[in-house]
PDB file of C-alpha atoms and ligand atoms in Angstrom:
ATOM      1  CA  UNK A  24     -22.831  -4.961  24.288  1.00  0.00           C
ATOM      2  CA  UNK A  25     -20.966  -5.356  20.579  1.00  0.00           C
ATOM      3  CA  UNK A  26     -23.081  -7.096  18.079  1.00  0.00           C
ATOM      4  CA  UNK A  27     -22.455  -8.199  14.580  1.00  0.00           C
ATOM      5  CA  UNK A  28     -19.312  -7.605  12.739  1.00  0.00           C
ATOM      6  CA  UNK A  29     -20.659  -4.313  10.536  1.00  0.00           C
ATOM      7  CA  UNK A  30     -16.910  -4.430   9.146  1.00  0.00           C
ATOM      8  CA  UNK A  31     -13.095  -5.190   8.469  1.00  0.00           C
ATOM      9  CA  UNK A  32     -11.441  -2.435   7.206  1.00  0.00           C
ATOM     10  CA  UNK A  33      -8.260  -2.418   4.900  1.00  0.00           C
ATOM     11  CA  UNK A  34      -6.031   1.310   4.148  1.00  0.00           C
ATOM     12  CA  UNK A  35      -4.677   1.055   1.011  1.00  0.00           C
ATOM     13  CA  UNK A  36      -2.463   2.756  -0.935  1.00  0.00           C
ATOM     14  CA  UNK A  37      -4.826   3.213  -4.059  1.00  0.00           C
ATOM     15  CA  UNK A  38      -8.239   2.453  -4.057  1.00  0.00           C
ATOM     16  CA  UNK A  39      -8.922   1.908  -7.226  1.00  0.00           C
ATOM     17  CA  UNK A  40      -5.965  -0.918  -7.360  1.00  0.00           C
ATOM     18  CA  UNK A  41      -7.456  -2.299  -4.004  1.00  0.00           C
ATOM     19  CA  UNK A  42     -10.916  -2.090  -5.722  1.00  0.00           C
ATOM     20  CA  UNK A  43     -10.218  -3.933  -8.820  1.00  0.00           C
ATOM     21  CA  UNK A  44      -8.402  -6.837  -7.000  1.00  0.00           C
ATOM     22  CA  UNK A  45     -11.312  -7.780  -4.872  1.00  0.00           C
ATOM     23  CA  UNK A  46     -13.841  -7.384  -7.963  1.00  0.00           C
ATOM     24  CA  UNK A  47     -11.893  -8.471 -10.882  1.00  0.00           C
ATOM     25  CA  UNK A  48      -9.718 -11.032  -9.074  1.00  0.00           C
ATOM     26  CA  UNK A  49     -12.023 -11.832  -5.983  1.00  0.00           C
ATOM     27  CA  UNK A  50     -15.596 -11.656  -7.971  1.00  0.00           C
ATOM     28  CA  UNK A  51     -17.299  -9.258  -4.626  1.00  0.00           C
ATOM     29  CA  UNK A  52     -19.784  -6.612  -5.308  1.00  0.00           C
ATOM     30  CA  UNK A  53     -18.333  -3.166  -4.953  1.00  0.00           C
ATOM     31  CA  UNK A  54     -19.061   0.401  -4.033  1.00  0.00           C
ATOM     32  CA  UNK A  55     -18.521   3.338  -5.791  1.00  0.00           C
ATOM     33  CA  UNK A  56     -15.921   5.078  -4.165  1.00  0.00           C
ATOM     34  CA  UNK A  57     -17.797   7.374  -1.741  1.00  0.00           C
ATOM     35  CA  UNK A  58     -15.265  10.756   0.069  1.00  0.00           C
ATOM     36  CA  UNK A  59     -15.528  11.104   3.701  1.00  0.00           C
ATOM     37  CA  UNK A  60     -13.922  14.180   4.124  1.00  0.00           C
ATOM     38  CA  UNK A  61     -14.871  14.911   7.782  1.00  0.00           C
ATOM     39  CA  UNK A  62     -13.102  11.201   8.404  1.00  0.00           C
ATOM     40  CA  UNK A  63      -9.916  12.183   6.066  1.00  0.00           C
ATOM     41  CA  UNK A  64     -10.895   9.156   3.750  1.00  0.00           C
ATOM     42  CA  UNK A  65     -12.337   7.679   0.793  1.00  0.00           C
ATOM     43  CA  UNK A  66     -14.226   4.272   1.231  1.00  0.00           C
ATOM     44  CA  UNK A  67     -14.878   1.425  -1.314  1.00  0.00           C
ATOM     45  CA  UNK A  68     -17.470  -1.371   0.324  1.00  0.00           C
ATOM     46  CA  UNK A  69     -16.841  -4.754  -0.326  1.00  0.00           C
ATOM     47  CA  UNK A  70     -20.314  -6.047  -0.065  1.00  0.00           C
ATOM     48  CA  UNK A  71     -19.637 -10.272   1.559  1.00  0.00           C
ATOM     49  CA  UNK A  72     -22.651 -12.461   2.477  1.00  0.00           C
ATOM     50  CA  UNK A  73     -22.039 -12.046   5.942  1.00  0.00           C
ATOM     51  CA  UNK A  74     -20.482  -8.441   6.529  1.00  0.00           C
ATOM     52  CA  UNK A  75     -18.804  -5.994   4.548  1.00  0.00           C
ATOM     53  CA  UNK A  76     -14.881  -5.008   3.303  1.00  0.00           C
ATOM     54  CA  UNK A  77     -14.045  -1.122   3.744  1.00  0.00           C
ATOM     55  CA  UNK A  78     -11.369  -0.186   1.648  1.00  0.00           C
ATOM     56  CA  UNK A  79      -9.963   2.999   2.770  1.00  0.00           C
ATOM     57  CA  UNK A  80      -7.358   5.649   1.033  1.00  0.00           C
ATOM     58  CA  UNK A  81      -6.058   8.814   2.775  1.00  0.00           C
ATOM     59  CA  UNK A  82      -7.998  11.683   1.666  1.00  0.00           C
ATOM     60  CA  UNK A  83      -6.634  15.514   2.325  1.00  0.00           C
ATOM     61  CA  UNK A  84      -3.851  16.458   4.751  1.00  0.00           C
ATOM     62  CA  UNK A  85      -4.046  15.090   7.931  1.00  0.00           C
ATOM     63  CA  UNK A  86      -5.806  11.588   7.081  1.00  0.00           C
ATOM     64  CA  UNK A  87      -6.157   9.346  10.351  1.00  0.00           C
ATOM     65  CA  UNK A  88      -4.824   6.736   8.206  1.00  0.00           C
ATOM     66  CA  UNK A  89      -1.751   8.098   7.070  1.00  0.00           C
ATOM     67  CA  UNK A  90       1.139   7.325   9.674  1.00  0.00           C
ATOM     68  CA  UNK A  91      -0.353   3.724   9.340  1.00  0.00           C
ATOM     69  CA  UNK A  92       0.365   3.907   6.169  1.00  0.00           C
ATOM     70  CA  UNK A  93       3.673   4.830   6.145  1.00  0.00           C
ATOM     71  CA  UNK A  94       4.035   2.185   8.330  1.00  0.00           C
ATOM     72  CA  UNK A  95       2.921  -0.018   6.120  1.00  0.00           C
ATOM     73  CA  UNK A  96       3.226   1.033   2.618  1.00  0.00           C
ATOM     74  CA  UNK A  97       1.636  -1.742   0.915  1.00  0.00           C
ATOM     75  CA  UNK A  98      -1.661  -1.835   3.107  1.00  0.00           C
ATOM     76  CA  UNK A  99      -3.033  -3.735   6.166  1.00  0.00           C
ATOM     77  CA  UNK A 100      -6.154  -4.396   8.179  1.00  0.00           C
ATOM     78  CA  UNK A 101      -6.547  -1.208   9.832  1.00  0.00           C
ATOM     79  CA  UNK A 102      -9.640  -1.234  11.774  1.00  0.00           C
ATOM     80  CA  UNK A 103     -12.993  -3.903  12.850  1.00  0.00           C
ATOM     81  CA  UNK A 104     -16.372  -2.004  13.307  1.00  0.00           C
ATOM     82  CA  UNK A 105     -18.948  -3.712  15.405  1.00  0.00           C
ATOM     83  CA  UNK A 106     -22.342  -2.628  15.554  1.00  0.00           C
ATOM     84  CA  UNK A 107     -23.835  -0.735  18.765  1.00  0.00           C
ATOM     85  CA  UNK A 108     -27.678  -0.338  19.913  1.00  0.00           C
ATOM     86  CA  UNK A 109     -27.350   2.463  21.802  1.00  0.00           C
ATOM     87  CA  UNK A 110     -23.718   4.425  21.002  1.00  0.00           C
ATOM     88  CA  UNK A 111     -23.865   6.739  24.075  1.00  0.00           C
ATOM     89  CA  UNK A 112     -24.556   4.035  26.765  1.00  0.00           C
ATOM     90  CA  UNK A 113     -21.492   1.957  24.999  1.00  0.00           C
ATOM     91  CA  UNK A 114     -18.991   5.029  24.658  1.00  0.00           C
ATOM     92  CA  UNK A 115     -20.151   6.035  28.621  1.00  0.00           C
ATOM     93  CA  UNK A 116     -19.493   2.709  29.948  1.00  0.00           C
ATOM     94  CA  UNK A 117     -16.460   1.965  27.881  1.00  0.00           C
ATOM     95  CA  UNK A 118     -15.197   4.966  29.281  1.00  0.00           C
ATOM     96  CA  UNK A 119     -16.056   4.638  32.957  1.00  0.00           C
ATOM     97  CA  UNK A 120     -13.667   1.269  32.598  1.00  0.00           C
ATOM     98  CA  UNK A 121     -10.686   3.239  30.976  1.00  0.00           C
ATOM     99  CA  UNK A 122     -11.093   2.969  27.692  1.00  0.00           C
ATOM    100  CA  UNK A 123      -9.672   5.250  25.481  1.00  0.00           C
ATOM    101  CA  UNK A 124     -12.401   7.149  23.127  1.00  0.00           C
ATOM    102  CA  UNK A 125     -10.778   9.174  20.073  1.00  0.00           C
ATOM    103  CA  UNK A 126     -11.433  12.512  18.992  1.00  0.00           C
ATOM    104  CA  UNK A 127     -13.422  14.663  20.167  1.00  0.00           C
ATOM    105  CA  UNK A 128     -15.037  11.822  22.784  1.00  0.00           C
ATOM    106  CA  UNK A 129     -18.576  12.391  20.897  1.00  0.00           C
ATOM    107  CA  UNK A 130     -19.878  10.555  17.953  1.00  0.00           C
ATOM    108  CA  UNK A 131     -19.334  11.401  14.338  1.00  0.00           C
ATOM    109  CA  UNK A 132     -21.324  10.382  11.252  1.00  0.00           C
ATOM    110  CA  UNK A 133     -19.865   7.586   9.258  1.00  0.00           C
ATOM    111  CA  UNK A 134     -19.859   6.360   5.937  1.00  0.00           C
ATOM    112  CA  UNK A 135     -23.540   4.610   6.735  1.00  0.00           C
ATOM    113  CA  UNK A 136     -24.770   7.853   8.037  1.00  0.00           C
ATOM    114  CA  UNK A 137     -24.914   6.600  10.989  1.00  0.00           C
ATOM    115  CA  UNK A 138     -23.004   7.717  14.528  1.00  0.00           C
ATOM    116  CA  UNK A 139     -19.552   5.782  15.121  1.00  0.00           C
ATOM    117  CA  UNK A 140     -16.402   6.364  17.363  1.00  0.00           C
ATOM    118  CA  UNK A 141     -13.442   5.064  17.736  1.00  0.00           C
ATOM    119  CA  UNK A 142     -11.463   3.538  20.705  1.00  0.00           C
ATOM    120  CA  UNK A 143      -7.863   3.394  21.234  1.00  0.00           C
ATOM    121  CA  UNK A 144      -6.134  -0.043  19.536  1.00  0.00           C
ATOM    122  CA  UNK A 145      -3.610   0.191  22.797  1.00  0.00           C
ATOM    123  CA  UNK A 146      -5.923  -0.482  25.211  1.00  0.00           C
ATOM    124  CA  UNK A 147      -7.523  -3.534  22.474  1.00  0.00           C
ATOM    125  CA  UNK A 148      -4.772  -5.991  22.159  1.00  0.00           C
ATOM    126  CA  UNK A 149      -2.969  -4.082  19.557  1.00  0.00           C
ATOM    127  CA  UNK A 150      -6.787  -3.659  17.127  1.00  0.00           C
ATOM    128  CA  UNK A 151      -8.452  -0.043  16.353  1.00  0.00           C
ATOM    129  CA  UNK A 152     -12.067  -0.777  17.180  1.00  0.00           C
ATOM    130  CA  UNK A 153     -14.942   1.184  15.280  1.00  0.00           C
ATOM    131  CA  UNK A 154     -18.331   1.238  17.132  1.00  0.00           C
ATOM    132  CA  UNK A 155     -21.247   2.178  14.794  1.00  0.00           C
ATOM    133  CA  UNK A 156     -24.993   2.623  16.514  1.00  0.00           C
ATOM    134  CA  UNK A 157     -27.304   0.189  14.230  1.00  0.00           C
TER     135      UNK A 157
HETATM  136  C1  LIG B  19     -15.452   6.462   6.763  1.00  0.00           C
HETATM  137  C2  LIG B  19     -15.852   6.706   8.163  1.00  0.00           C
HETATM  138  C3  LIG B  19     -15.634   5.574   9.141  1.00  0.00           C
HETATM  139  C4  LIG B  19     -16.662   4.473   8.876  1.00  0.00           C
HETATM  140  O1  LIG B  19     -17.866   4.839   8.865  1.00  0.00           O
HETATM  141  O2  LIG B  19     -16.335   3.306   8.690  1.00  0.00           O
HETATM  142  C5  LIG B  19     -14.217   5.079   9.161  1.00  0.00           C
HETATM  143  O3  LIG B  19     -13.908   3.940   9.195  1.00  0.00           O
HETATM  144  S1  LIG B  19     -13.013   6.349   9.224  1.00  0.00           S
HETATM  145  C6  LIG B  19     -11.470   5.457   9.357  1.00  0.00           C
HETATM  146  C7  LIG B  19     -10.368   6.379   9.639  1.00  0.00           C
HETATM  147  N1  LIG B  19     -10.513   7.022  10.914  1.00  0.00           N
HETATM  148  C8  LIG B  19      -9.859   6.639  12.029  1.00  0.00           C
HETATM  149  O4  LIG B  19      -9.066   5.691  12.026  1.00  0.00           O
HETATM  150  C9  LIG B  19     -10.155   7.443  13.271  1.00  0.00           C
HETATM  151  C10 LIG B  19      -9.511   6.877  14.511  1.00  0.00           C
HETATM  152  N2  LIG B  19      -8.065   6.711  14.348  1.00  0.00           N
HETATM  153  C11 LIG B  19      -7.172   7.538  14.924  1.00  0.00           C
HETATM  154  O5  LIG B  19      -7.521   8.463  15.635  1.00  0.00           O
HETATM  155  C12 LIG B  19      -5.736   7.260  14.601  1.00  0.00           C
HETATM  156  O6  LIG B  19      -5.626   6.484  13.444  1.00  0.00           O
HETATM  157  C13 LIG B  19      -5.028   6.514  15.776  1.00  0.00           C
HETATM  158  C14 LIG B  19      -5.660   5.182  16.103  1.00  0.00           C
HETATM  159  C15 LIG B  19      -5.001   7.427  17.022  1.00  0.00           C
HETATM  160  C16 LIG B  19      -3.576   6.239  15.368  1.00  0.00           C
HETATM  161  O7  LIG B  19      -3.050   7.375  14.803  1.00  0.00           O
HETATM  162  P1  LIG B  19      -1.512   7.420  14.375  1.00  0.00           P
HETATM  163  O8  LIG B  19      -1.238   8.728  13.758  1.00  0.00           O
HETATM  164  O9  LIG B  19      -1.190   6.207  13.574  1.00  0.00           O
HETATM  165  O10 LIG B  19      -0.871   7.388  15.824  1.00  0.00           O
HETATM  166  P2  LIG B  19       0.506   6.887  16.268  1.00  0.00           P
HETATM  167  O11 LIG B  19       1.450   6.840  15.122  1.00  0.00           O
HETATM  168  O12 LIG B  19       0.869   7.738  17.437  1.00  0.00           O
HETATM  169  O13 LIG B  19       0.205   5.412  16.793  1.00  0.00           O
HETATM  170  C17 LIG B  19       0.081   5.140  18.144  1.00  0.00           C
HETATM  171  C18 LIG B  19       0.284   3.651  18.345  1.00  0.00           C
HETATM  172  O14 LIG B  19      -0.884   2.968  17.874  1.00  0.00           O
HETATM  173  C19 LIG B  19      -0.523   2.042  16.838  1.00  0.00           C
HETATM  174  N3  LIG B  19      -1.582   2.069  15.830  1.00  0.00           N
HETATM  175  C20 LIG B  19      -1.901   3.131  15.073  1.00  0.00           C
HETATM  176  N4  LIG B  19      -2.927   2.801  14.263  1.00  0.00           N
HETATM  177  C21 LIG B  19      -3.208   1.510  14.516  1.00  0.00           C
HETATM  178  C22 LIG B  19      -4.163   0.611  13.975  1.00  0.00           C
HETATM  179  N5  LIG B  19      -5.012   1.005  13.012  1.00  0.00           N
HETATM  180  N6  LIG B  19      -4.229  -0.639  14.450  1.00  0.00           N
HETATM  181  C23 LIG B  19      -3.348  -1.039  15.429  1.00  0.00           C
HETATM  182  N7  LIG B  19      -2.411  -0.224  15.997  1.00  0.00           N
HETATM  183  C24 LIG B  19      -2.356   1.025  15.518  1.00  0.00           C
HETATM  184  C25 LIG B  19       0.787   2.540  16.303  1.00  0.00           C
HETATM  185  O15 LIG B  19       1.516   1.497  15.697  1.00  0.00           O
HETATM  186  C26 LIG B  19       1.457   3.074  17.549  1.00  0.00           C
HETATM  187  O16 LIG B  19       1.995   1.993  18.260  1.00  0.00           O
HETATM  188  P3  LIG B  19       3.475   2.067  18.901  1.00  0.00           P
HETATM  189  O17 LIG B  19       4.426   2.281  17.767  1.00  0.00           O
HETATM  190  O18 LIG B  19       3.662   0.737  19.588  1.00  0.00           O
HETATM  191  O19 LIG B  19       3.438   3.221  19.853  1.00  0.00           O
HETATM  192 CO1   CO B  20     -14.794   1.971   9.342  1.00  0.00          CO
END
Protein backbone atom coordinates (compact mmCIF):
# COMPACT_ATOMS: atom_id res chain seq x y z
CA UNK A 1 0.00 0.00 0.00
CA UNK A 2 2.85 2.80 1.19
CA UNK A 3 5.06 3.88 -1.58
CA UNK A 4 8.04 6.11 -1.71
CA UNK A 5 9.40 7.94 1.19
CA UNK A 6 7.67 11.64 0.29
CA UNK A 7 9.50 12.68 3.69
CA UNK A 8 11.46 12.78 7.11
CA UNK A 9 10.40 15.37 9.13
CA UNK A 10 12.49 17.25 11.88
CA UNK A 11 10.53 19.98 14.73
CA UNK A 12 12.82 22.40 15.54
CA UNK A 13 13.12 24.95 17.77
CA UNK A 14 13.88 27.80 15.14
CA UNK A 15 13.60 27.39 11.68
CA UNK A 16 15.61 29.68 10.45
CA UNK A 17 18.69 28.15 12.68
CA UNK A 18 17.54 24.62 11.42
CA UNK A 19 17.43 26.17 7.88
CA UNK A 20 20.78 27.66 7.71
CA UNK A 21 22.54 24.49 9.10
CA UNK A 22 21.36 22.23 6.39
CA UNK A 23 22.10 25.01 3.59
CA UNK A 24 25.09 26.77 4.82
CA UNK A 25 26.67 23.80 6.63
CA UNK A 26 25.00 20.83 4.67
CA UNK A 27 25.04 22.58 0.97
CA UNK A 28 20.85 21.22 0.32
CA UNK A 29 18.49 23.31 -1.61
CA UNK A 30 15.94 24.98 0.59
CA UNK A 31 12.42 26.27 0.79
CA UNK A 32 11.21 29.39 1.69
CA UNK A 33 9.60 29.03 4.81
CA UNK A 34 5.96 28.37 3.84
CA UNK A 35 2.93 28.80 7.27
CA UNK A 36 0.57 26.02 7.61
CA UNK A 37 -1.68 27.42 9.88
CA UNK A 38 -4.53 24.84 9.64
CA UNK A 39 -1.48 22.20 10.64
CA UNK A 40 -0.14 24.66 13.60
CA UNK A 41 3.29 24.83 11.67
CA UNK A 42 5.72 26.42 9.54
CA UNK A 43 7.69 24.13 7.04
CA UNK A 44 11.18 24.60 5.43
CA UNK A 45 11.82 21.67 2.56
CA UNK A 46 15.02 20.27 2.34
CA UNK A 47 15.00 19.34 -1.25
CA UNK A 48 17.62 15.59 -1.28
CA UNK A 49 18.07 13.60 -4.54
CA UNK A 50 15.98 10.99 -3.37
CA UNK A 51 13.20 12.56 -1.00
CA UNK A 52 12.79 15.57 0.87
CA UNK A 53 13.71 17.13 4.70
CA UNK A 54 10.61 18.98 6.41
CA UNK A 55 11.72 21.22 8.89
CA UNK A 56 8.94 22.11 11.10
CA UNK A 57 8.48 25.03 13.94
CA UNK A 58 5.35 25.40 16.13
CA UNK A 59 3.19 27.97 14.72
CA UNK A 60 0.14 29.61 16.96
CA UNK A 61 -1.23 28.13 20.19
CA UNK A 62 -1.96 24.74 20.16
CA UNK A 63 0.83 23.45 17.58
CA UNK A 64 0.70 19.49 17.22
CA UNK A 65 4.30 19.75 17.64
CA UNK A 66 4.64 21.44 20.74
CA UNK A 67 4.56 18.84 23.74
CA UNK A 68 7.21 17.06 21.47
CA UNK A 69 9.01 19.76 21.76
CA UNK A 70 9.14 20.29 25.15
CA UNK A 71 10.12 16.98 25.24
CA UNK A 72 12.80 17.54 23.37
CA UNK A 73 13.99 21.01 23.40
CA UNK A 74 16.72 20.83 21.02
CA UNK A 75 14.72 19.01 18.12
CA UNK A 76 14.18 15.42 16.82
CA UNK A 77 12.78 13.41 13.95
CA UNK A 78 9.24 13.88 14.49
CA UNK A 79 7.39 12.30 11.77
CA UNK A 80 8.04 9.92 8.11
CA UNK A 81 5.41 10.65 5.32
CA UNK A 82 4.94 7.97 2.76
CA UNK A 83 3.12 8.50 -0.26
CA UNK A 84 -0.54 6.95 -0.84
CA UNK A 85 -2.49 6.27 -4.30
CA UNK A 86 -5.67 6.32 -3.11
CA UNK A 87 -5.84 8.07 0.70
CA UNK A 88 -9.41 6.87 1.50
CA UNK A 89 -8.94 3.12 0.63
CA UNK A 90 -5.52 3.36 2.89
CA UNK A 91 -7.12 5.38 5.92
CA UNK A 92 -10.41 2.71 5.58
CA UNK A 93 -8.34 -0.28 5.68
CA UNK A 94 -5.83 0.96 8.16
CA UNK A 95 -8.65 1.52 10.23
CA UNK A 96 -10.65 -1.67 9.85
CA UNK A 97 -7.17 -3.32 11.38
CA UNK A 98 -7.06 -0.89 14.45
CA UNK A 99 -5.13 1.65 13.54
CA UNK A 100 -5.34 4.76 15.09
CA UNK A 101 -6.25 7.80 12.53
CA UNK A 102 -5.74 11.45 14.10
CA UNK A 103 -7.95 14.25 14.03
CA UNK A 104 -10.82 14.53 12.74
CA UNK A 105 -10.44 10.77 10.94
CA UNK A 106 -10.76 12.67 7.38
CA UNK A 107 -8.01 14.05 5.31
CA UNK A 108 -6.54 17.49 5.50
CA UNK A 109 -4.53 19.46 2.92
CA UNK A 110 -0.84 19.48 3.44
CA UNK A 111 1.97 21.51 2.72
CA UNK A 112 1.96 19.88 -1.11
CA UNK A 113 -1.64 20.67 -1.41
CA UNK A 114 -2.32 17.54 -1.40
CA UNK A 115 -4.67 15.26 1.19
CA UNK A 116 -2.58 13.64 4.19
CA UNK A 117 -3.47 12.11 7.68
CA UNK A 118 -1.88 11.04 10.31
CA UNK A 119 -1.81 7.71 12.31
CA UNK A 120 -1.06 7.17 15.83
CA UNK A 121 3.05 6.59 16.52
CA UNK A 122 1.71 4.03 19.47
CA UNK A 123 0.31 1.68 17.43
CA UNK A 124 3.83 2.19 14.84
CA UNK A 125 6.66 1.02 16.92
CA UNK A 126 7.05 4.24 18.71
CA UNK A 127 7.08 6.50 14.77
CA UNK A 128 4.22 9.22 13.83
CA UNK A 129 3.40 8.14 10.29
CA UNK A 130 2.16 10.85 7.67
CA UNK A 131 0.22 9.38 4.67
CA UNK A 132 0.02 11.86 1.73
CA UNK A 133 -2.25 10.73 -1.55
CA UNK A 134 0.34 11.23 -4.63
C1 LIG B 1 2.57 20.85 7.11
C2 LIG B 1 1.50 19.85 6.98
C3 LIG B 1 1.91 18.40 7.08
C4 LIG B 1 2.66 17.99 5.81
O1 LIG B 1 2.07 18.22 4.73
O2 LIG B 1 3.77 17.48 5.85
C5 LIG B 1 2.66 18.09 8.35
O3 LIG B 1 3.62 17.41 8.40
S1 LIG B 1 1.93 18.75 9.79
C6 LIG B 1 2.96 18.12 11.11
C7 LIG B 1 2.36 18.41 12.41
N1 LIG B 1 1.10 17.73 12.59
C8 LIG B 1 0.96 16.59 13.30
O4 LIG B 1 1.92 16.05 13.86
C9 LIG B 1 -0.44 16.04 13.36
C10 LIG B 1 -0.51 14.69 14.04
N2 LIG B 1 0.08 14.72 15.38
C11 LIG B 1 -0.66 14.71 16.50
O5 LIG B 1 -1.88 14.66 16.46
C12 LIG B 1 0.11 14.81 17.78
O6 LIG B 1 1.39 15.31 17.56
C13 LIG B 1 0.23 13.41 18.47
C14 LIG B 1 0.94 12.39 17.62
C15 LIG B 1 -1.18 12.91 18.87
C16 LIG B 1 1.05 13.58 19.76
O7 LIG B 1 0.60 14.69 20.43
P1 LIG B 1 1.20 15.05 21.86
O8 LIG B 1 0.57 16.31 22.32
O9 LIG B 1 2.68 15.01 21.80
O10 LIG B 1 0.58 13.84 22.68
P2 LIG B 1 1.09 13.18 23.97
O11 LIG B 1 2.01 14.09 24.71
O12 LIG B 1 -0.14 12.70 24.67
O13 LIG B 1 1.89 11.91 23.43
C17 LIG B 1 1.33 10.65 23.45
C18 LIG B 1 2.44 9.63 23.35
O14 LIG B 1 2.94 9.63 22.01
C19 LIG B 1 4.34 9.95 22.01
N3 LIG B 1 4.61 10.80 20.85
C20 LIG B 1 4.10 12.03 20.66
N4 LIG B 1 4.55 12.52 19.48
C21 LIG B 1 5.36 11.57 18.97
C22 LIG B 1 6.12 11.51 17.78
N5 LIG B 1 6.13 12.53 16.90
N6 LIG B 1 6.83 10.40 17.51
C23 LIG B 1 6.83 9.37 18.41
N7 LIG B 1 6.12 9.36 19.58
C24 LIG B 1 5.41 10.47 19.83
C25 LIG B 1 4.58 10.66 23.30
O15 LIG B 1 5.93 10.56 23.70
C26 LIG B 1 3.65 9.94 24.24
O16 LIG B 1 4.25 8.74 24.63
P3 LIG B 1 4.21 8.24 26.17
O17 LIG B 1 4.92 9.29 26.97
O18 LIG B 1 4.93 6.92 26.16
O19 LIG B 1 2.76 8.12 26.52
CO1 LIG C 1 4.87 16.17 7.14
Amino acid sequence: MIGRLNHVAIAVPDLASATALYRDQLGATVSEPQAEPDHGVTVVFVELPNTKVELLEPLGEGSPIQAFLDRSPSGGIHHMCFEVDDIMVARDKLKAEGARVLGSGDPKIGAHGKPVLFLHPKDFNGTLIELEEV
